[in-house]
mmCIF file of C-alpha atoms and ligand atoms in Angstrom:
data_model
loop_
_atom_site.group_PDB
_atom_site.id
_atom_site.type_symbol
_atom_site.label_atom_id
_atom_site.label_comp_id
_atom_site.label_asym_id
_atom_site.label_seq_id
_atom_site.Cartn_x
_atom_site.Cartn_y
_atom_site.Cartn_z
ATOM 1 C CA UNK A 73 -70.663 4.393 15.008
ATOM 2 C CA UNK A 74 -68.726 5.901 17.570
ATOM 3 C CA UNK A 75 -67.614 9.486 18.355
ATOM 4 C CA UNK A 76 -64.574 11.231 18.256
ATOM 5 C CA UNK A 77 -63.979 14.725 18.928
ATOM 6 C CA UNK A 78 -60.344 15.870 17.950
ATOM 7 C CA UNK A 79 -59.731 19.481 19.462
ATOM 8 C CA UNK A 80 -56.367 21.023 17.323
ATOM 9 C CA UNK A 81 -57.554 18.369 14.392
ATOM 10 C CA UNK A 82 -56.209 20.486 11.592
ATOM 11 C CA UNK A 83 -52.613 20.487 13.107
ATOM 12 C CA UNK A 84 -49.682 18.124 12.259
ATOM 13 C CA UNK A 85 -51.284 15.559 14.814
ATOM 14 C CA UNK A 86 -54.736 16.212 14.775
ATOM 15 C CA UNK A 87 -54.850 15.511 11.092
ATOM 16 C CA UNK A 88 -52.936 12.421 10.972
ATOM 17 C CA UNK A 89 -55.170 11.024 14.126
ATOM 18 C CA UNK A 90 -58.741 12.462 12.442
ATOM 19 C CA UNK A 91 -57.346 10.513 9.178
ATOM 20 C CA UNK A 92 -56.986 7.056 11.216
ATOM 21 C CA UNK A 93 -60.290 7.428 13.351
ATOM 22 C CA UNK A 94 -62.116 7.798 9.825
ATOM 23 C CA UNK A 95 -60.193 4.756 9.099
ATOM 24 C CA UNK A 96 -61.215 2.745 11.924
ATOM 25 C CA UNK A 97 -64.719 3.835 11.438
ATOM 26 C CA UNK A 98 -65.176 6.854 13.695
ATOM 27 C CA UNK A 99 -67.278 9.888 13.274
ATOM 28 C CA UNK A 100 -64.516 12.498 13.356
ATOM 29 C CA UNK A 101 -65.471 16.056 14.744
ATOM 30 C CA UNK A 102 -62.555 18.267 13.649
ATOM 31 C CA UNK A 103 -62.591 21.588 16.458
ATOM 32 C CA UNK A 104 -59.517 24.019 15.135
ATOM 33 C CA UNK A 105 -58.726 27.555 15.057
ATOM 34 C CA UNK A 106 -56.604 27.500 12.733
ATOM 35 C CA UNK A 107 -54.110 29.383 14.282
ATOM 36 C CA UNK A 108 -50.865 27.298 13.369
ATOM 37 C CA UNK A 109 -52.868 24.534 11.251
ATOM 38 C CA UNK A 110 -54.012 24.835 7.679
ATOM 39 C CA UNK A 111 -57.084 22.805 6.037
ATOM 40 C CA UNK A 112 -54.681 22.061 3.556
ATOM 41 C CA UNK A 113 -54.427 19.063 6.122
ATOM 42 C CA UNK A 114 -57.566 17.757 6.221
ATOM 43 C CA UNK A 115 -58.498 18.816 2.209
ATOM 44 C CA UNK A 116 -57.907 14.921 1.032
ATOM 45 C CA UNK A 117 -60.659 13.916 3.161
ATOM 46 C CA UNK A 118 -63.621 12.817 1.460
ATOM 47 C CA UNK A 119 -65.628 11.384 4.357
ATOM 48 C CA UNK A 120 -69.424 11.817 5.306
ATOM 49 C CA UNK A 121 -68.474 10.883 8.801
ATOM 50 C CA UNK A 122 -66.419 13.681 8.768
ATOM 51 C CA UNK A 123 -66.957 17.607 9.701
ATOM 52 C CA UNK A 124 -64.696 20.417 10.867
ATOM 53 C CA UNK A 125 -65.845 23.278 13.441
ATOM 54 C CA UNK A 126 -63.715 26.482 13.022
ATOM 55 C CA UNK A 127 -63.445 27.399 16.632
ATOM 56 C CA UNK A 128 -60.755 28.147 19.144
ATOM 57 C CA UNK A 129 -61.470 25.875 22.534
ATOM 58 C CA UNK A 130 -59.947 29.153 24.660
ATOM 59 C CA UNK A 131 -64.334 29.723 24.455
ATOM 60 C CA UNK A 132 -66.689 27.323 25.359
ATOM 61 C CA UNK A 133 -67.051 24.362 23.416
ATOM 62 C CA UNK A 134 -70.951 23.445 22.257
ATOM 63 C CA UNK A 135 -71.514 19.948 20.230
ATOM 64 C CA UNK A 136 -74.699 19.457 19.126
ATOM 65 C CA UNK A 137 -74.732 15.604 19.208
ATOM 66 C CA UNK A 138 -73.604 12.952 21.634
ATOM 67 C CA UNK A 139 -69.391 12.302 21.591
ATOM 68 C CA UNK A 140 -67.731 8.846 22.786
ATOM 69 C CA UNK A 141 -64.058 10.428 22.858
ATOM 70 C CA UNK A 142 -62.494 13.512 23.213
ATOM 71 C CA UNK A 143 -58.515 14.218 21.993
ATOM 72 C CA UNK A 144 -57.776 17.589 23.367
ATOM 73 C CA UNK A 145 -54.709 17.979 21.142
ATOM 74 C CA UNK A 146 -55.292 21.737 20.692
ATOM 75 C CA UNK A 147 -52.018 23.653 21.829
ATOM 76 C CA UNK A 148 -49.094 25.974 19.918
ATOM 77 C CA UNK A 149 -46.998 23.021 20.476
ATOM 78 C CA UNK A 150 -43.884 24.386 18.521
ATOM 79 C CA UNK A 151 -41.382 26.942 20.234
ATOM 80 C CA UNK A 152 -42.060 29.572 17.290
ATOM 81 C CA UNK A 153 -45.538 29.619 18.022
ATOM 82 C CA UNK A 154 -45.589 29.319 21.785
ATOM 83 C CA UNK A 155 -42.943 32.493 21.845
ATOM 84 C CA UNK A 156 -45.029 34.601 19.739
ATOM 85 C CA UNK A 157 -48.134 34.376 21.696
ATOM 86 C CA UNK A 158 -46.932 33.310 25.036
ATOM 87 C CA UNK A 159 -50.145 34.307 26.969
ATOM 88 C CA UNK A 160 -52.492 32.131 24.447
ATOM 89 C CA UNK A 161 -50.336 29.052 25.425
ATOM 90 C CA UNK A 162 -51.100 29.387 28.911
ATOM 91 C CA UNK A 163 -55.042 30.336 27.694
ATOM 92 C CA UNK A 164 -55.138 27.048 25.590
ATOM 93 C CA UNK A 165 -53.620 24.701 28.333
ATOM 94 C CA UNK A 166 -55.763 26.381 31.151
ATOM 95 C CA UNK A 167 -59.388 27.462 29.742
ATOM 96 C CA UNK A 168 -59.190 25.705 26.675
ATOM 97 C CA UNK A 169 -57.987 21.982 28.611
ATOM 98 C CA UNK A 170 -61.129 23.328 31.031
ATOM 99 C CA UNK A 171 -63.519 23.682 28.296
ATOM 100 C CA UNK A 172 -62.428 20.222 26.669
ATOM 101 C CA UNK A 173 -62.874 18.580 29.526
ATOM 102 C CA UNK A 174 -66.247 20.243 30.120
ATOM 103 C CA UNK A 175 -67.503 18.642 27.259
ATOM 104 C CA UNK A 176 -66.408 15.507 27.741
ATOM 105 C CA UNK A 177 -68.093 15.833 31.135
ATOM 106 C CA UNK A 178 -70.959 16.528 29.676
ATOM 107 C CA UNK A 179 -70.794 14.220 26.432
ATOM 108 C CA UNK A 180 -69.658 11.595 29.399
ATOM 109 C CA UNK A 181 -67.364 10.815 27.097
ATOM 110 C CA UNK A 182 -63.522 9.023 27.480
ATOM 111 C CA UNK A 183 -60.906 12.103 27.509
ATOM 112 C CA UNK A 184 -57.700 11.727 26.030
ATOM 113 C CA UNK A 185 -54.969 14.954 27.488
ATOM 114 C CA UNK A 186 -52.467 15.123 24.697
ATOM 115 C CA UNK A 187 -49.911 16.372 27.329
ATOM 116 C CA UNK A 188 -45.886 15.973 26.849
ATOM 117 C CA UNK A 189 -42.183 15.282 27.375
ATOM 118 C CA UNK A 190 -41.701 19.024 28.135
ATOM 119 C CA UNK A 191 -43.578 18.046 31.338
ATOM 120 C CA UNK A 192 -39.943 16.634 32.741
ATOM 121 C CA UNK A 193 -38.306 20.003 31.195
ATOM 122 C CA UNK A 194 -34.280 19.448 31.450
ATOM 123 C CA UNK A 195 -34.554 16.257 33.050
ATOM 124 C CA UNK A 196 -32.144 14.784 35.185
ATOM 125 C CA UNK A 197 -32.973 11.240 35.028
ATOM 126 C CA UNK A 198 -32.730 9.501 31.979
ATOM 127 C CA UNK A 199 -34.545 7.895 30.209
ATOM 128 C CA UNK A 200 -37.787 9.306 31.525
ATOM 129 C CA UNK A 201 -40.359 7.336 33.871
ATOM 130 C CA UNK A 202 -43.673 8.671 34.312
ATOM 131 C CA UNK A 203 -43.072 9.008 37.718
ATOM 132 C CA UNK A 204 -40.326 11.231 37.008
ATOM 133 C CA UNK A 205 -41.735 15.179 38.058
ATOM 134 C CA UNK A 206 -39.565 16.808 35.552
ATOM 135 C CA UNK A 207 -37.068 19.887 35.999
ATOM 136 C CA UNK A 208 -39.155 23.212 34.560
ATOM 137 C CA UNK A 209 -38.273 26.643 34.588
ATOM 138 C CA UNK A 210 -41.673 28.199 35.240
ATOM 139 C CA UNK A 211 -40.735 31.858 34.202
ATOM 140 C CA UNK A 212 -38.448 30.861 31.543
ATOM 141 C CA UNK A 213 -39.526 30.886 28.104
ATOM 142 C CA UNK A 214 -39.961 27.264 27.731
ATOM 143 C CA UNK A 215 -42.369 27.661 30.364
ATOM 144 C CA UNK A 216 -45.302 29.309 29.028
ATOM 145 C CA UNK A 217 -45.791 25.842 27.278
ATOM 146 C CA UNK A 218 -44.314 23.612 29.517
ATOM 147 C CA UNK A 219 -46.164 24.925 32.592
ATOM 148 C CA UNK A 220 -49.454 25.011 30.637
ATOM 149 C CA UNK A 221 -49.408 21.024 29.956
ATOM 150 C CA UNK A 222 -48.418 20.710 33.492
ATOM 151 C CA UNK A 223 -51.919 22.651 34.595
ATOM 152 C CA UNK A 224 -54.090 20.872 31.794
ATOM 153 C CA UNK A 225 -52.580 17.227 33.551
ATOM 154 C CA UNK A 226 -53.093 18.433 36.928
ATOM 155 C CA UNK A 227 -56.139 19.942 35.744
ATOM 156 C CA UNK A 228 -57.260 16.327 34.027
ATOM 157 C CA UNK A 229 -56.589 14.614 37.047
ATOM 158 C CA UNK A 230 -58.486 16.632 39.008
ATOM 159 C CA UNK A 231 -61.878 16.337 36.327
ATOM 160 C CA UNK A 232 -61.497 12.420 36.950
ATOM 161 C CA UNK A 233 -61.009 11.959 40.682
ATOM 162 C CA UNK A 234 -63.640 14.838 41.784
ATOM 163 C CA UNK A 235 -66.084 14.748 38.499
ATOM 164 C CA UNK A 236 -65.899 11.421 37.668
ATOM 165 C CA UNK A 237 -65.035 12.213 34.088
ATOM 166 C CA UNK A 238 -63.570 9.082 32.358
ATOM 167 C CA UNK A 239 -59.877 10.862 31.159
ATOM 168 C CA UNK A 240 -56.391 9.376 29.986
ATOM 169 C CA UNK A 241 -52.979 11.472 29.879
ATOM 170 C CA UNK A 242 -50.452 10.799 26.895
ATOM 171 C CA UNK A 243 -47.105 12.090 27.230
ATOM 172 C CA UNK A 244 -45.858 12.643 23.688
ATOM 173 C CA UNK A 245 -41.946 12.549 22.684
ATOM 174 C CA UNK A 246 -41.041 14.836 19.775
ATOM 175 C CA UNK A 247 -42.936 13.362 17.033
ATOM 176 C CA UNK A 248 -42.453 14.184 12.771
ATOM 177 C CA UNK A 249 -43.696 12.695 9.653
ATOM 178 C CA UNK A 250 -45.672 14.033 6.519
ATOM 179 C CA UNK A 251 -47.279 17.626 6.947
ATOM 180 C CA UNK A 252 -45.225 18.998 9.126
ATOM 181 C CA UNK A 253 -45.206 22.831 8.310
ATOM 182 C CA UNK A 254 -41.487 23.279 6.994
ATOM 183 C CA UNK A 255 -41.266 26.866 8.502
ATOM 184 C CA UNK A 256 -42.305 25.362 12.029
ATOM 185 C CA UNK A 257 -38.804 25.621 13.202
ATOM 186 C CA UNK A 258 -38.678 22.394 14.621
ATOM 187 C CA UNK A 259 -35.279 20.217 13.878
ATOM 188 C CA UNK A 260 -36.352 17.711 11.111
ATOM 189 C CA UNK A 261 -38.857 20.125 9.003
ATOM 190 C CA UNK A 262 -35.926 22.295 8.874
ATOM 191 C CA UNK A 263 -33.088 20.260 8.406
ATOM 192 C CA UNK A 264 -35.109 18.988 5.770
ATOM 193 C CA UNK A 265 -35.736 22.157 4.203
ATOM 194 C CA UNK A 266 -32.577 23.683 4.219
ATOM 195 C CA UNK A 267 -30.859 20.223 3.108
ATOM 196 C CA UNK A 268 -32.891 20.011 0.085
ATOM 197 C CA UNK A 269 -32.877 23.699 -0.865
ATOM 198 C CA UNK A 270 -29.036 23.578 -0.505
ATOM 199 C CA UNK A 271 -28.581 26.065 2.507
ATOM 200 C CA UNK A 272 -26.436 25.043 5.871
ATOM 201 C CA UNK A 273 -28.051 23.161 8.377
ATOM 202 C CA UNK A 274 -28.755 24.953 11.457
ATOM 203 C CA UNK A 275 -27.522 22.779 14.650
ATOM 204 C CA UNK A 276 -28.551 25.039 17.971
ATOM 205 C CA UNK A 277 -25.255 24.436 20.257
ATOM 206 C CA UNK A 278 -22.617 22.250 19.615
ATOM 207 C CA UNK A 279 -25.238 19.695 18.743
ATOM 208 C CA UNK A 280 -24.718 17.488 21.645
ATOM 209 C CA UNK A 281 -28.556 18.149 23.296
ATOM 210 C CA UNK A 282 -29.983 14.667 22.698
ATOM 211 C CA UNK A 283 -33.968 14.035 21.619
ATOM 212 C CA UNK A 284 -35.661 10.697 20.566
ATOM 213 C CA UNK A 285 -38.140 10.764 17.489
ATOM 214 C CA UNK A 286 -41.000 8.898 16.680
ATOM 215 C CA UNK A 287 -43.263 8.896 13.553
ATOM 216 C CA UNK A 288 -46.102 9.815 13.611
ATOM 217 C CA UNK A 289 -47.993 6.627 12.495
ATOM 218 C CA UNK A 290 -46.943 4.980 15.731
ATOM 219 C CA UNK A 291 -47.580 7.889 17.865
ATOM 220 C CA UNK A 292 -51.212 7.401 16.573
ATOM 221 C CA UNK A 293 -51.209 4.101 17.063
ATOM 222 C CA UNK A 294 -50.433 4.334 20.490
ATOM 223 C CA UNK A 295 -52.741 7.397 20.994
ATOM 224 C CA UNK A 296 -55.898 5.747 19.976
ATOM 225 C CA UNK A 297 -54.755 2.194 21.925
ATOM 226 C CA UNK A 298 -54.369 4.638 25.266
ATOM 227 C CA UNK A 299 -58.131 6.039 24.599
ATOM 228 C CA UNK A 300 -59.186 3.286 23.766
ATOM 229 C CA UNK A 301 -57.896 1.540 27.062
ATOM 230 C CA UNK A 302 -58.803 2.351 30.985
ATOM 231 C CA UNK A 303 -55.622 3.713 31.946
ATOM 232 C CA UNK A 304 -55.940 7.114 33.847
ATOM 233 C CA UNK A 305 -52.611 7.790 34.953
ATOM 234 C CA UNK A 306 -49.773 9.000 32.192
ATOM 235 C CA UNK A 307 -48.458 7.366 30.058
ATOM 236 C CA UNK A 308 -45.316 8.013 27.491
ATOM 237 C CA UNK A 309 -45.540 7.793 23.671
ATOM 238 C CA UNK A 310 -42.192 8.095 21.831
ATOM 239 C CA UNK A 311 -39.757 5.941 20.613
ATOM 240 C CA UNK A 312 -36.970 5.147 22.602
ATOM 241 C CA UNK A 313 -34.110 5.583 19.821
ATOM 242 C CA UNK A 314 -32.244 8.529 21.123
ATOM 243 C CA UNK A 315 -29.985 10.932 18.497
ATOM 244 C CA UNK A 316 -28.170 13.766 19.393
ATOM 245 C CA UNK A 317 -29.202 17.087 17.108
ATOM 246 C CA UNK A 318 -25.762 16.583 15.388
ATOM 247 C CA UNK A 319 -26.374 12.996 14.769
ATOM 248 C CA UNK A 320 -30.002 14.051 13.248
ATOM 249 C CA UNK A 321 -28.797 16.661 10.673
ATOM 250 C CA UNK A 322 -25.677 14.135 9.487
ATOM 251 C CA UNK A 323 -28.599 11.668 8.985
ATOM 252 C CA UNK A 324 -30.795 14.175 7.265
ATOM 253 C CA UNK A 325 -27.655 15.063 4.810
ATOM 254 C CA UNK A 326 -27.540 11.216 4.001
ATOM 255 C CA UNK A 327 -30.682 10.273 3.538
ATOM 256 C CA UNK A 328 -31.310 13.737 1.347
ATOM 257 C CA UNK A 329 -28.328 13.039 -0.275
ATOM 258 C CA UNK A 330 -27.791 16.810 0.447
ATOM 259 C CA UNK A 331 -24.191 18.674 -0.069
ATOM 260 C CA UNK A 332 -25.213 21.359 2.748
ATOM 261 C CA UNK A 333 -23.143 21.902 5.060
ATOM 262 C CA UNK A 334 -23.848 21.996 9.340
ATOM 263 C CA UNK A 335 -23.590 25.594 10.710
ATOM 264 C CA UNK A 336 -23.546 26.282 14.632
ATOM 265 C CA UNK A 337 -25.724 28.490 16.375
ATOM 266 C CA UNK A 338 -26.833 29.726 19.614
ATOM 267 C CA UNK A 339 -28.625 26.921 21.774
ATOM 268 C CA UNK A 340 -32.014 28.495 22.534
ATOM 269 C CA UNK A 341 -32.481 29.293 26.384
ATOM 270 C CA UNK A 342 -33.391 26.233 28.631
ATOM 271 C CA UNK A 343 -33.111 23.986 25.516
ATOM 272 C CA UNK A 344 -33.126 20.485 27.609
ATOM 273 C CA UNK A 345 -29.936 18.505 27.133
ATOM 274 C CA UNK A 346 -31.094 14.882 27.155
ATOM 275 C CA UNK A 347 -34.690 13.312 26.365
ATOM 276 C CA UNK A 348 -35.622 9.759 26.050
ATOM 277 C CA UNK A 349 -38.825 8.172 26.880
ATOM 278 C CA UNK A 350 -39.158 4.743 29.083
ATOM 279 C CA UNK A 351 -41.755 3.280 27.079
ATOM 280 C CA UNK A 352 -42.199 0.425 29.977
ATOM 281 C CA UNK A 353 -45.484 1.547 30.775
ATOM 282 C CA UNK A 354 -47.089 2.065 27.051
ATOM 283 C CA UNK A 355 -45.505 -1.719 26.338
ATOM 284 C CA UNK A 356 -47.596 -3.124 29.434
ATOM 285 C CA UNK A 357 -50.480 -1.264 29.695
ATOM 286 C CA UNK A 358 -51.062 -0.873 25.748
ATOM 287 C CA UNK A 359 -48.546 -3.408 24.000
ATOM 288 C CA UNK A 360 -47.625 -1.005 22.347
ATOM 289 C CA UNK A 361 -44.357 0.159 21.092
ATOM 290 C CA UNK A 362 -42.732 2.006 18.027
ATOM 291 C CA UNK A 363 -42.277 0.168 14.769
ATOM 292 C CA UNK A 364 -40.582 3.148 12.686
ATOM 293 C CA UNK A 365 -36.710 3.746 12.650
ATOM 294 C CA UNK A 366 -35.610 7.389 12.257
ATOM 295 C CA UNK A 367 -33.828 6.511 8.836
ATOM 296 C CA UNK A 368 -37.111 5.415 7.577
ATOM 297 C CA UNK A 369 -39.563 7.552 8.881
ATOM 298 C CA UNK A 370 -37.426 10.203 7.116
ATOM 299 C CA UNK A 371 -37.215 8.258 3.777
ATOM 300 C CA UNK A 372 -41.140 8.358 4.003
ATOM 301 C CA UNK A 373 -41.388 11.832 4.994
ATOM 302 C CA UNK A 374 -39.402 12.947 1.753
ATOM 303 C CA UNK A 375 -41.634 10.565 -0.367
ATOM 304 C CA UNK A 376 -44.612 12.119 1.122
ATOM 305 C CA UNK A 377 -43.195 15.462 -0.312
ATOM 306 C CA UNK A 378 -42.712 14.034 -4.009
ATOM 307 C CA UNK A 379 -38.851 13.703 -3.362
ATOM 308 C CA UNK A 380 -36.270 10.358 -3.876
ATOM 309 C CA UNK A 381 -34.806 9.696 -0.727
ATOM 310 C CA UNK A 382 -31.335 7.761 -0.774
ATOM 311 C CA UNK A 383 -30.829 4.569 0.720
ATOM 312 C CA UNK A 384 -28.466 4.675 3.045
HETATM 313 N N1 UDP B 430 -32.709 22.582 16.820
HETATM 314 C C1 UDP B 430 -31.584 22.871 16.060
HETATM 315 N N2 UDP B 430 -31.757 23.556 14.896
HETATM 316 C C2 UDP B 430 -32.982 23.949 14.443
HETATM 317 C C3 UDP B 430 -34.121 23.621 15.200
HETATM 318 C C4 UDP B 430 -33.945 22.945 16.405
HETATM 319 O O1 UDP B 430 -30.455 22.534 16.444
HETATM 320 O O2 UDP B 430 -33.039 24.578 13.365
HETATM 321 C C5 UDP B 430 -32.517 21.842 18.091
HETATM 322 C C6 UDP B 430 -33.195 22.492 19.303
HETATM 323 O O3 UDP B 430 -32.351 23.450 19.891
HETATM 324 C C7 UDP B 430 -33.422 21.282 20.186
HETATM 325 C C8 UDP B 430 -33.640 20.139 19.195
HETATM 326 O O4 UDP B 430 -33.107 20.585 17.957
HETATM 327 O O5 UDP B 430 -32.270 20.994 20.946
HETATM 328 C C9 UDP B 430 -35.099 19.777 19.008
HETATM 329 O O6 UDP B 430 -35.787 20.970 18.745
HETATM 330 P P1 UDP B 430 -37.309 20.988 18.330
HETATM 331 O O7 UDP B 430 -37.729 22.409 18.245
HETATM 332 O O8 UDP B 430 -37.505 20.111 17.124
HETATM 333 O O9 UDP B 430 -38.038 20.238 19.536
HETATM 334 P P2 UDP B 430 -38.013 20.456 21.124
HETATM 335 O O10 UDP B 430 -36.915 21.420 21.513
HETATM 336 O O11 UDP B 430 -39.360 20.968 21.451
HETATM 337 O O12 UDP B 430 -37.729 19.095 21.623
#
């Protein structure tokens, strides 16, 4: 039995990818700190092959067994978090990416870098290519995130060419689907929330900013086919349907069947405008590519939370 070691495997990702390994007949190692994750994720899981280290990877990581695969998904991935603690982003992307890959280094096991779209910031090419090198504001607030995943690739690439260490670098697209905190501030959890608790929809802007959403089944899907595959260079994970914000919270009324109305407020600063991933690579390299329509994933999202979603 092989394995896996999921750094941040409490979190909305880290759950849902710890949940699939067990399916697929890993040994899971769950490393978490808890810090914006709950165990109320990973509480369903019945699982020998399962265990769960409380532990934040900003300190050295020590696994008391051999490991096949590494997912370093650990990160405060959400702009709420990210804002709040602005020097512990940079910490995790930087000492905690270092200590992740230390292990796997010393494991000599496959690494997987769960990097992401912010890497191309406000892009100016559309839809994004890997080889795109993005548009960041370093000393913006975005940037204490964005910069970090920027390091921990750099900081990948540099464990594989001059170490040797066997690693992998997905770029992930906003992803959502069950178990996404609804106070995370992201756009669906709260459209979501305030369209089925009746309050006005917050659109950022006049709504135009575009992003492209995946579900989170596929985005595992493709994580596990990119570790489990000898690509080194990065690779995108999203799914190409792009929505503006507006678009998203007239589809979230719908498919709530909500009376709320939109509101507008002020677009955060350095919000990107556009973001769509070119999935060429993923398709070639991994045949893979996104099964899930944004109507759907969000009729399965509400199920997931005990609620009737409306066909629309
Ligand atoms: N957004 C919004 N209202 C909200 C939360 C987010 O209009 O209540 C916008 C946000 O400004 C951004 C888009 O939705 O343009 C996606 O935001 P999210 O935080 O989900 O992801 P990210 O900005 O990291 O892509």
């Amino acid at each position: 039995m092989a394995t896996a070691l999921v750094t941040g495997g409490a979190g909305f990702l880290g759950s849902h990818l710890c949940e699939h390994l067990l399916e697929q007949g890993y040994r899971v190692i769950c490393v978490d700190n808890l810090e914006t994750s709950t165990l109320e994720n990973l509480e369903h899981i019945r699982d020998d092959a399962f265990s769960f280290v409380y532990h934040d990877v900003i300190e050295y990581i020590d696994i008391d067994e051999s490991v096949d695969f590494v997912y370093h998904l650990a990160a405060l991935a959400s702009p709420i978090d990210y804002l709040r603690q602005p020097l512990h982003s940079l910490k995790v992307g930087s000492y905690g990416t270092h200590h992740a890959l230390g292990l796997a280094k010393f494991k000599r096991a496959r690494f997987l870098l769960a990097s992401t779209s912010e890497v191309y910031g406000d892009p100016q090419v559309h839809p994004q290519p890997e080889a795109y090198w993005g548009n960041v504001n370093p000393v913006g607030p975005r940037g204490v995130y964005d910069e970090a995943k920027r390091y921990a690739e750099a900081m990948t690439m540099a464990y594989h060419s001059q170490q040797g260490v066997d690693t992998c670098i997905a770029r992930i697209f906003n992803t959502y689907g069950p178990s996404m905190r609804s106070h995370d501030g992201r756009a669906i959890p709260t459209f979501i929330r305030q369209a089925l608790d009746g309050e006005p929809l917050t659109v950022f802007g006049s709504g135009s900013q575009t992003r492209s959403f995946c579900y989170v089944d596929d985005l595992i899907r493709g994580l596990v086919l990119l570790a489990e595959s000898g690509e080194h260079m990065p690779v995108n994970l999203g799914n190409p349907g792009e929505f503006t914000i507006l678009e998203l919270a007239e589809t979230v009324l719908r498919v709530t069947d909500s009376r709320s109305e939109i509101v507008f407020e002020a677009l955060p600063i350095d919000d990107p405008q556009i973001r769509q991933p070119d999935i060429t690579r993923a398709r070639e390299l991994l045949g893979w590519t996104p099964e899930i329509e944004l109507e759907e994933g969000l009729r399965r999202m509400l199920t997931s939370m005990g609620r009737e979603p409306v066909s629309v």
